[in-house]
Tab-separated table of C-alpha atoms in Angstrom:
chain	number	residue	atom	x	y	z
A	1	MET	CA	4.501	3.988	-23.285
A	2	ASP	CA	0.995	2.783	-24.194
A	3	VAL	CA	-0.296	0.995	-21.096
A	4	ARG	CA	-3.348	-1.175	-21.713
A	5	ARG	CA	-3.001	-4.145	-19.369
A	6	ILE	CA	-2.032	-3.855	-15.699
A	7	GLY	CA	-0.970	-6.757	-13.517
A	8	VAL	CA	-1.519	-6.642	-9.759
A	9	ILE	CA	0.253	-9.080	-7.445
A	10	GLY	CA	-1.780	-9.453	-4.266
A	11	ALA	CA	-5.551	-9.493	-3.684
A	12	GLY	CA	-5.462	-8.066	-0.166
A	13	THR	CA	-6.633	-4.614	0.858
A	14	MET	CA	-4.101	-2.702	-1.241
A	15	GLY	CA	-3.952	-5.058	-4.214
A	16	ARG	CA	-7.702	-5.231	-4.740
A	17	GLY	CA	-7.932	-1.449	-4.326
A	18	ILE	CA	-5.333	-0.937	-7.055
A	19	ALA	CA	-7.107	-3.477	-9.273
A	20	GLN	CA	-10.434	-1.693	-8.786
A	21	VAL	CA	-8.972	1.711	-9.626
A	22	GLY	CA	-7.251	0.299	-12.705
A	23	ALA	CA	-10.458	-1.281	-14.010
A	24	ALA	CA	-12.439	1.878	-13.184
A	25	SER	CA	-9.972	3.826	-15.349
A	26	GLY	CA	-10.609	1.543	-18.317
A	27	PHE	CA	-7.565	-0.708	-18.105
A	28	GLU	CA	-7.601	-4.477	-18.440
A	29	VAL	CA	-6.442	-5.806	-15.077
A	30	VAL	CA	-5.208	-9.219	-13.998
A	31	MET	CA	-5.144	-9.672	-10.212
A	32	SER	CA	-3.149	-12.600	-8.888
A	33	ASP	CA	-2.542	-14.131	-5.479
A	34	VAL	CA	-1.145	-17.369	-4.085
A	35	GLY	CA	-4.433	-19.297	-3.835
A	36	PRO	CA	-7.877	-19.320	-5.480
A	37	GLU	CA	-9.652	-18.630	-2.181
A	38	THR	CA	-7.587	-15.498	-1.574
A	39	VAL	CA	-8.048	-14.059	-5.041
A	40	GLN	CA	-11.784	-14.820	-5.056
A	41	ALA	CA	-12.132	-13.137	-1.664
A	42	GLY	CA	-10.407	-10.091	-3.138
A	43	LEU	CA	-12.789	-9.992	-6.093
A	44	ALA	CA	-15.783	-10.459	-3.775
A	45	ALA	CA	-14.593	-7.493	-1.682
A	46	ILE	CA	-14.424	-5.329	-4.814
A	47	ASP	CA	-17.939	-6.456	-5.779
A	48	LYS	CA	-19.249	-5.608	-2.313
A	49	GLN	CA	-17.633	-2.173	-2.321
A	50	LEU	CA	-19.022	-1.371	-5.764
A	51	ALA	CA	-22.489	-2.534	-4.710
A	52	ARG	CA	-22.461	0.202	-2.054
A	53	VAL	CA	-21.524	2.740	-4.723
A	54	VAL	CA	-24.485	1.573	-6.837
A	55	GLU	CA	-26.791	1.846	-3.821
A	56	ARG	CA	-25.718	5.469	-3.412
A	57	GLU	CA	-26.538	6.023	-7.098
A	58	ARG	CA	-22.985	7.052	-7.930
A	59	MET	CA	-22.670	4.221	-10.455
A	60	SER	CA	-25.174	2.189	-12.444
A	61	ALA	CA	-25.443	-1.583	-12.169
A	62	ALA	CA	-24.328	-1.839	-15.806
A	63	GLU	CA	-21.227	0.261	-15.090
A	64	LYS	CA	-20.428	-1.954	-12.107
A	65	ASP	CA	-20.696	-5.107	-14.228
A	66	ALA	CA	-18.525	-3.560	-16.948
A	67	LEU	CA	-15.871	-2.629	-14.394
A	68	LEU	CA	-15.798	-6.129	-12.912
A	69	SER	CA	-15.566	-7.664	-16.390
A	70	ARG	CA	-12.238	-5.882	-16.860
A	71	ILE	CA	-10.700	-7.688	-13.837
A	72	GLU	CA	-9.283	-11.122	-14.539
A	73	THR	CA	-8.198	-13.272	-11.593
A	74	ALA	CA	-5.376	-15.782	-11.468
A	75	THR	CA	-3.058	-17.672	-9.159
A	76	GLY	CA	0.691	-17.528	-9.600
A	77	ILE	CA	2.761	-14.985	-11.468
A	78	GLU	CA	2.546	-16.617	-14.900
A	79	ALA	CA	-0.580	-14.528	-15.529
A	80	MET	CA	1.609	-11.413	-15.479
A	81	ALA	CA	2.920	-12.294	-18.946
A	82	GLY	CA	1.556	-9.762	-21.410
A	83	THR	CA	1.105	-6.972	-18.869
A	84	ASP	CA	2.524	-3.529	-19.614
A	85	VAL	CA	2.885	-2.592	-15.950
A	86	CYS	CA	2.968	-5.023	-13.046
A	87	ILE	CA	2.284	-3.569	-9.583
A	88	GLU	CA	3.368	-5.703	-6.648
A	89	ALA	CA	1.251	-5.400	-3.495
A	90	ALA	CA	2.381	-8.516	-1.663
A	91	THR	CA	3.293	-8.892	1.994
A	92	GLU	CA	5.802	-6.350	3.355
A	93	ASN	CA	8.681	-8.825	3.563
A	94	PRO	CA	11.998	-8.001	1.851
A	95	ASP	CA	12.890	-11.636	1.045
A	96	VAL	CA	9.460	-12.273	-0.462
A	97	LYS	CA	9.584	-9.115	-2.565
A	98	LEU	CA	13.117	-9.674	-3.866
A	99	GLN	CA	12.307	-13.227	-4.996
A	100	LEU	CA	9.016	-12.093	-6.475
A	101	PHE	CA	10.720	-9.463	-8.631
A	102	ARG	CA	13.288	-12.009	-9.819
A	103	ASP	CA	10.455	-14.351	-10.787
A	104	LEU	CA	8.487	-11.581	-12.502
A	105	GLU	CA	11.427	-10.837	-14.784
A	106	SER	CA	11.267	-14.420	-16.028
A	107	VAL	CA	7.629	-14.128	-17.168
A	108	CYS	CA	7.177	-10.441	-18.049
A	109	GLY	CA	8.346	-8.805	-21.241
A	110	GLU	CA	11.569	-6.828	-21.358
A	111	ASP	CA	9.632	-3.566	-21.594
A	112	THR	CA	7.243	-4.294	-18.695
A	113	ILE	CA	7.536	-1.820	-15.848
A	114	LEU	CA	7.840	-3.565	-12.480
A	115	ALA	CA	6.419	-1.401	-9.710
A	116	SER	CA	6.223	-2.041	-5.970
A	117	ASN	CA	3.603	-0.700	-3.593
A	118	THR	CA	6.015	-1.132	-0.685
A	119	SER	CA	5.619	1.367	2.137
A	120	SER	CA	9.143	1.052	3.516
A	121	ILE	CA	11.481	-1.329	1.647
A	122	SER	CA	14.312	0.170	-0.407
A	123	LEU	CA	13.480	0.302	-4.119
A	124	THR	CA	17.201	0.420	-4.850
A	125	LYS	CA	17.570	-2.941	-3.082
A	126	ILE	CA	14.635	-4.413	-4.998
A	127	ALA	CA	16.019	-3.120	-8.297
A	128	GLY	CA	19.432	-4.518	-7.388
A	129	ALA	CA	17.952	-8.026	-7.392
A	130	CYS	CA	16.783	-7.606	-11.009
A	131	ALA	CA	18.537	-8.064	-14.338
A	132	ARG	CA	16.756	-4.974	-15.697
A	133	PRO	CA	16.861	-2.616	-12.710
A	134	GLU	CA	16.096	0.454	-14.821
A	135	ARG	CA	12.504	-0.847	-15.177
A	136	VAL	CA	11.891	-1.008	-11.401
A	137	ILE	CA	10.068	1.790	-9.575
A	138	GLY	CA	7.911	2.381	-6.515
A	139	MET	CA	4.218	3.301	-6.781
A	140	HIS	CA	3.054	3.696	-3.190
A	141	PHE	CA	-0.734	3.967	-3.016
A	142	PHE	CA	-2.689	4.814	0.131
A	143	ASN	CA	-5.583	3.030	1.819
A	144	PRO	CA	-8.408	3.043	0.796
A	145	VAL	CA	-7.010	3.182	-2.736
A	146	PRO	CA	-10.278	4.095	-4.523
A	147	LEU	CA	-10.663	7.202	-2.310
A	148	MET	CA	-7.119	8.383	-1.573
A	149	LYS	CA	-5.708	10.621	-4.305
A	150	LEU	CA	-1.985	10.362	-3.590
A	151	VAL	CA	0.613	8.078	-5.128
A	152	GLU	CA	4.263	8.388	-4.132
A	153	ILE	CA	6.468	7.648	-7.153
A	154	ILE	CA	9.777	6.405	-5.736
A	155	ARG	CA	12.837	6.242	-7.941
A	156	ALA	CA	15.430	3.608	-7.228
A	157	MET	CA	19.009	4.649	-7.892
A	158	GLN	CA	18.777	2.572	-11.082
A	159	THR	CA	15.334	3.755	-12.315
A	160	SER	CA	15.419	5.263	-15.811
A	161	ASP	CA	13.802	8.561	-16.734
A	162	ALA	CA	11.517	6.724	-19.159
A	163	THR	CA	10.273	4.407	-16.407
A	164	PHE	CA	9.627	7.337	-14.087
A	165	GLU	CA	7.689	9.258	-16.745
A	166	ALA	CA	5.622	6.176	-17.601
A	167	ALA	CA	4.764	5.551	-13.942
A	168	LYS	CA	3.784	9.183	-13.437
A	169	ALA	CA	1.620	9.122	-16.566
A	170	LEU	CA	-0.079	5.950	-15.315
A	171	ALA	CA	-0.827	7.580	-11.944
A	172	ASP	CA	-2.419	10.487	-13.818
A	173	ARG	CA	-4.592	8.120	-15.872
A	174	LEU	CA	-5.671	6.396	-12.653
A	175	GLY	CA	-6.949	9.744	-11.403
A	176	LYS	CA	-4.221	10.107	-8.790
A	177	THR	CA	-1.866	12.935	-7.901
A	178	ALA	CA	1.733	11.777	-8.075
A	179	VAL	CA	4.602	13.156	-6.007
A	180	ALA	CA	8.178	12.296	-6.921
A	181	VAL	CA	10.130	10.882	-3.983
A	182	ALA	CA	13.736	9.793	-3.590
A	183	ASP	CA	14.419	6.308	-2.236
A	184	SER	CA	14.688	6.710	1.543
A	185	PRO	CA	13.239	4.727	4.484
A	186	GLY	CA	9.574	5.622	4.935
A	187	PHE	CA	9.648	7.819	1.805
A	188	VAL	CA	7.749	11.089	2.530
A	189	VAL	CA	4.361	10.338	4.061
A	190	ASN	CA	5.437	7.541	6.407
A	191	ARG	CA	8.551	9.483	7.372
A	192	MET	CA	6.195	12.084	8.869
A	193	LEU	CA	3.242	9.874	9.796
A	194	VAL	CA	4.994	7.074	11.673
A	195	PRO	CA	6.581	9.288	14.362
A	196	MET	CA	3.202	10.970	14.916
A	197	ILE	CA	1.456	7.616	15.429
A	198	ASN	CA	4.320	6.411	17.615
A	199	GLU	CA	4.094	9.509	19.836
A	200	ALA	CA	0.332	9.020	20.163
A	201	VAL	CA	0.961	5.428	21.294
A	202	TYR	CA	3.499	6.676	23.867
A	203	ALA	CA	0.954	9.219	25.156
A	204	PHE	CA	-1.629	6.465	25.502
A	205	SER	CA	0.776	4.016	27.159
A	206	GLU	CA	1.821	6.684	29.685
A	207	GLY	CA	-1.824	7.322	30.623
A	208	LEU	CA	-1.706	10.884	29.349
A	209	ALA	CA	-5.223	10.455	27.928
A	210	SER	CA	-7.553	7.722	26.729
A	211	ALA	CA	-7.422	6.497	23.145
A	212	GLU	CA	-10.693	8.305	22.418
A	213	GLU	CA	-9.435	11.556	23.935
A	214	ILE	CA	-6.114	11.420	22.063
A	215	ASP	CA	-7.887	10.943	18.753
A	216	THR	CA	-10.482	13.615	19.533
A	217	ALA	CA	-7.705	16.073	20.412
A	218	MET	CA	-5.977	15.500	17.062
A	219	LYS	CA	-9.210	15.680	15.062
A	220	LEU	CA	-10.533	18.845	16.701
A	221	GLY	CA	-7.227	20.512	17.532
A	222	LEU	CA	-5.494	19.921	14.188
A	223	SER	CA	-8.455	19.239	11.864
A	224	HIS	CA	-7.319	15.686	11.145
A	225	PRO	CA	-10.122	13.589	9.590
A	226	ILE	CA	-9.113	10.566	11.680
A	227	GLY	CA	-7.148	10.263	14.915
A	228	PRO	CA	-3.656	8.671	14.960
A	229	LEU	CA	-4.714	5.621	16.984
A	230	ALA	CA	-7.722	4.882	14.781
A	231	LEU	CA	-5.431	5.373	11.794
A	232	ALA	CA	-2.964	2.862	13.254
A	233	ASP	CA	-5.852	0.399	13.547
A	234	LEU	CA	-6.771	1.039	9.919
A	235	ILE	CA	-3.207	0.611	8.652
A	236	GLY	CA	-2.572	-2.414	10.879
A	237	ILE	CA	-0.611	-2.327	14.136
A	238	ASP	CA	1.801	-4.930	12.738
A	239	VAL	CA	2.432	-2.812	9.632
A	240	CYS	CA	3.048	0.297	11.753
A	241	LEU	CA	5.519	-1.602	13.911
A	242	TYR	CA	7.294	-3.009	10.863
A	243	VAL	CA	7.744	0.427	9.282
A	244	MET	CA	8.963	1.863	12.597
A	245	ASP	CA	11.492	-0.947	12.977
A	246	VAL	CA	12.778	-0.305	9.445
A	247	MET	CA	13.179	3.411	10.064
A	248	TYR	CA	14.799	2.884	13.482
A	249	ARG	CA	17.263	0.413	11.971
A	250	GLU	CA	18.067	2.422	8.836
A	251	PHE	CA	18.420	5.853	10.458
A	252	SER	CA	19.889	4.691	13.808
A	253	ASP	CA	17.968	7.564	15.366
A	254	SER	CA	16.181	7.136	18.701
A	255	LYS	CA	13.269	9.317	17.544
A	256	TYR	CA	12.106	6.335	15.465
A	257	ARG	CA	12.214	3.825	18.356
A	258	PRO	CA	8.845	2.008	18.454
A	259	CYS	CA	6.810	2.302	21.635
A	260	PRO	CA	7.029	-1.065	23.488
A	261	LEU	CA	3.232	-1.187	23.661
A	262	LEU	CA	3.104	-1.666	19.893
A	263	ARG	CA	5.148	-4.862	20.104
A	264	LYS	CA	2.957	-6.154	22.929
A	265	MET	CA	-0.171	-5.524	20.878
A	266	VAL	CA	1.263	-7.389	17.889
A	267	ASP	CA	2.283	-10.296	20.139
A	268	ALA	CA	-1.272	-10.344	21.511
A	269	GLY	CA	-2.783	-10.405	18.021
A	270	ARG	CA	-4.411	-6.998	18.479
A	271	LEU	CA	-3.645	-5.770	14.976
A	272	GLY	CA	-6.463	-3.270	14.483
A	273	ARG	CA	-9.438	-3.508	12.164
A	274	LYS	CA	-8.267	-6.674	10.419
A	275	SER	CA	-8.225	-8.628	13.706
A	276	GLY	CA	-11.284	-6.912	15.192
A	277	ARG	CA	-9.358	-5.203	17.961
A	278	GLY	CA	-6.528	-2.726	18.259
A	279	PHE	CA	-6.681	0.542	20.149
A	280	PHE	CA	-10.424	0.275	19.525
A	281	GLU	CA	-12.794	-2.656	19.066
A	282	TYR	CA	-14.555	-3.457	15.791
A	283	GLY	CA	-17.634	-5.587	15.300
């Protein structure tokens, strides 16, 4: 499949990261969100991030302008018409995603691959809501998208071999390393990561050590580049809790039971970096 134009639904942290990587790889990109303010904020964030790259002399100003010129912004999903691959990076809500994929089928061509960046929702369920389920696949990127090399390629039960091969080839062209993953709650990375974060939260809530000491222990004792509590802040405490709830519900296994402190923090609005405060405070 000759992919030239990529659609990205969502101009938040993940969506704008995917859009930036697509444009940096030479693709035409259309990035859409629900309102003009949101999509413009996403484009401004890309501009700001690229400006830092220029300052470090890793990119010229002309290269930055050329990259930005390949990103078109829009509101609504109608702009996804004419895309070869559409990557959904909307809010992690099953009802929203299922309706979004139904709507995308009405505007995208029959050959357009519909990919989801979901971190936990069943791709088989998403595909089941579509008239052409063989074209649905998961492409789970990691934050920050421009720096993280991994993409999990998740096959729904209905995903065709051709769709899988096209998604893998696209990941390669985006400069990512793809791993093939079966459709299962949490996929591979979150299946391992979420219990580690959850156990760190339990250790903190039990007073075993301070947040700083827990993260230092993991960084120095296991050579992790970032501690689990700082990572939870980066991901978003609400997102961590959501993924844990999904895994606890789907597996019916107590090892995935979220620490009660996580729910309290979400109720208090302490969501991590995006709210300015989580396990740590951010200016």
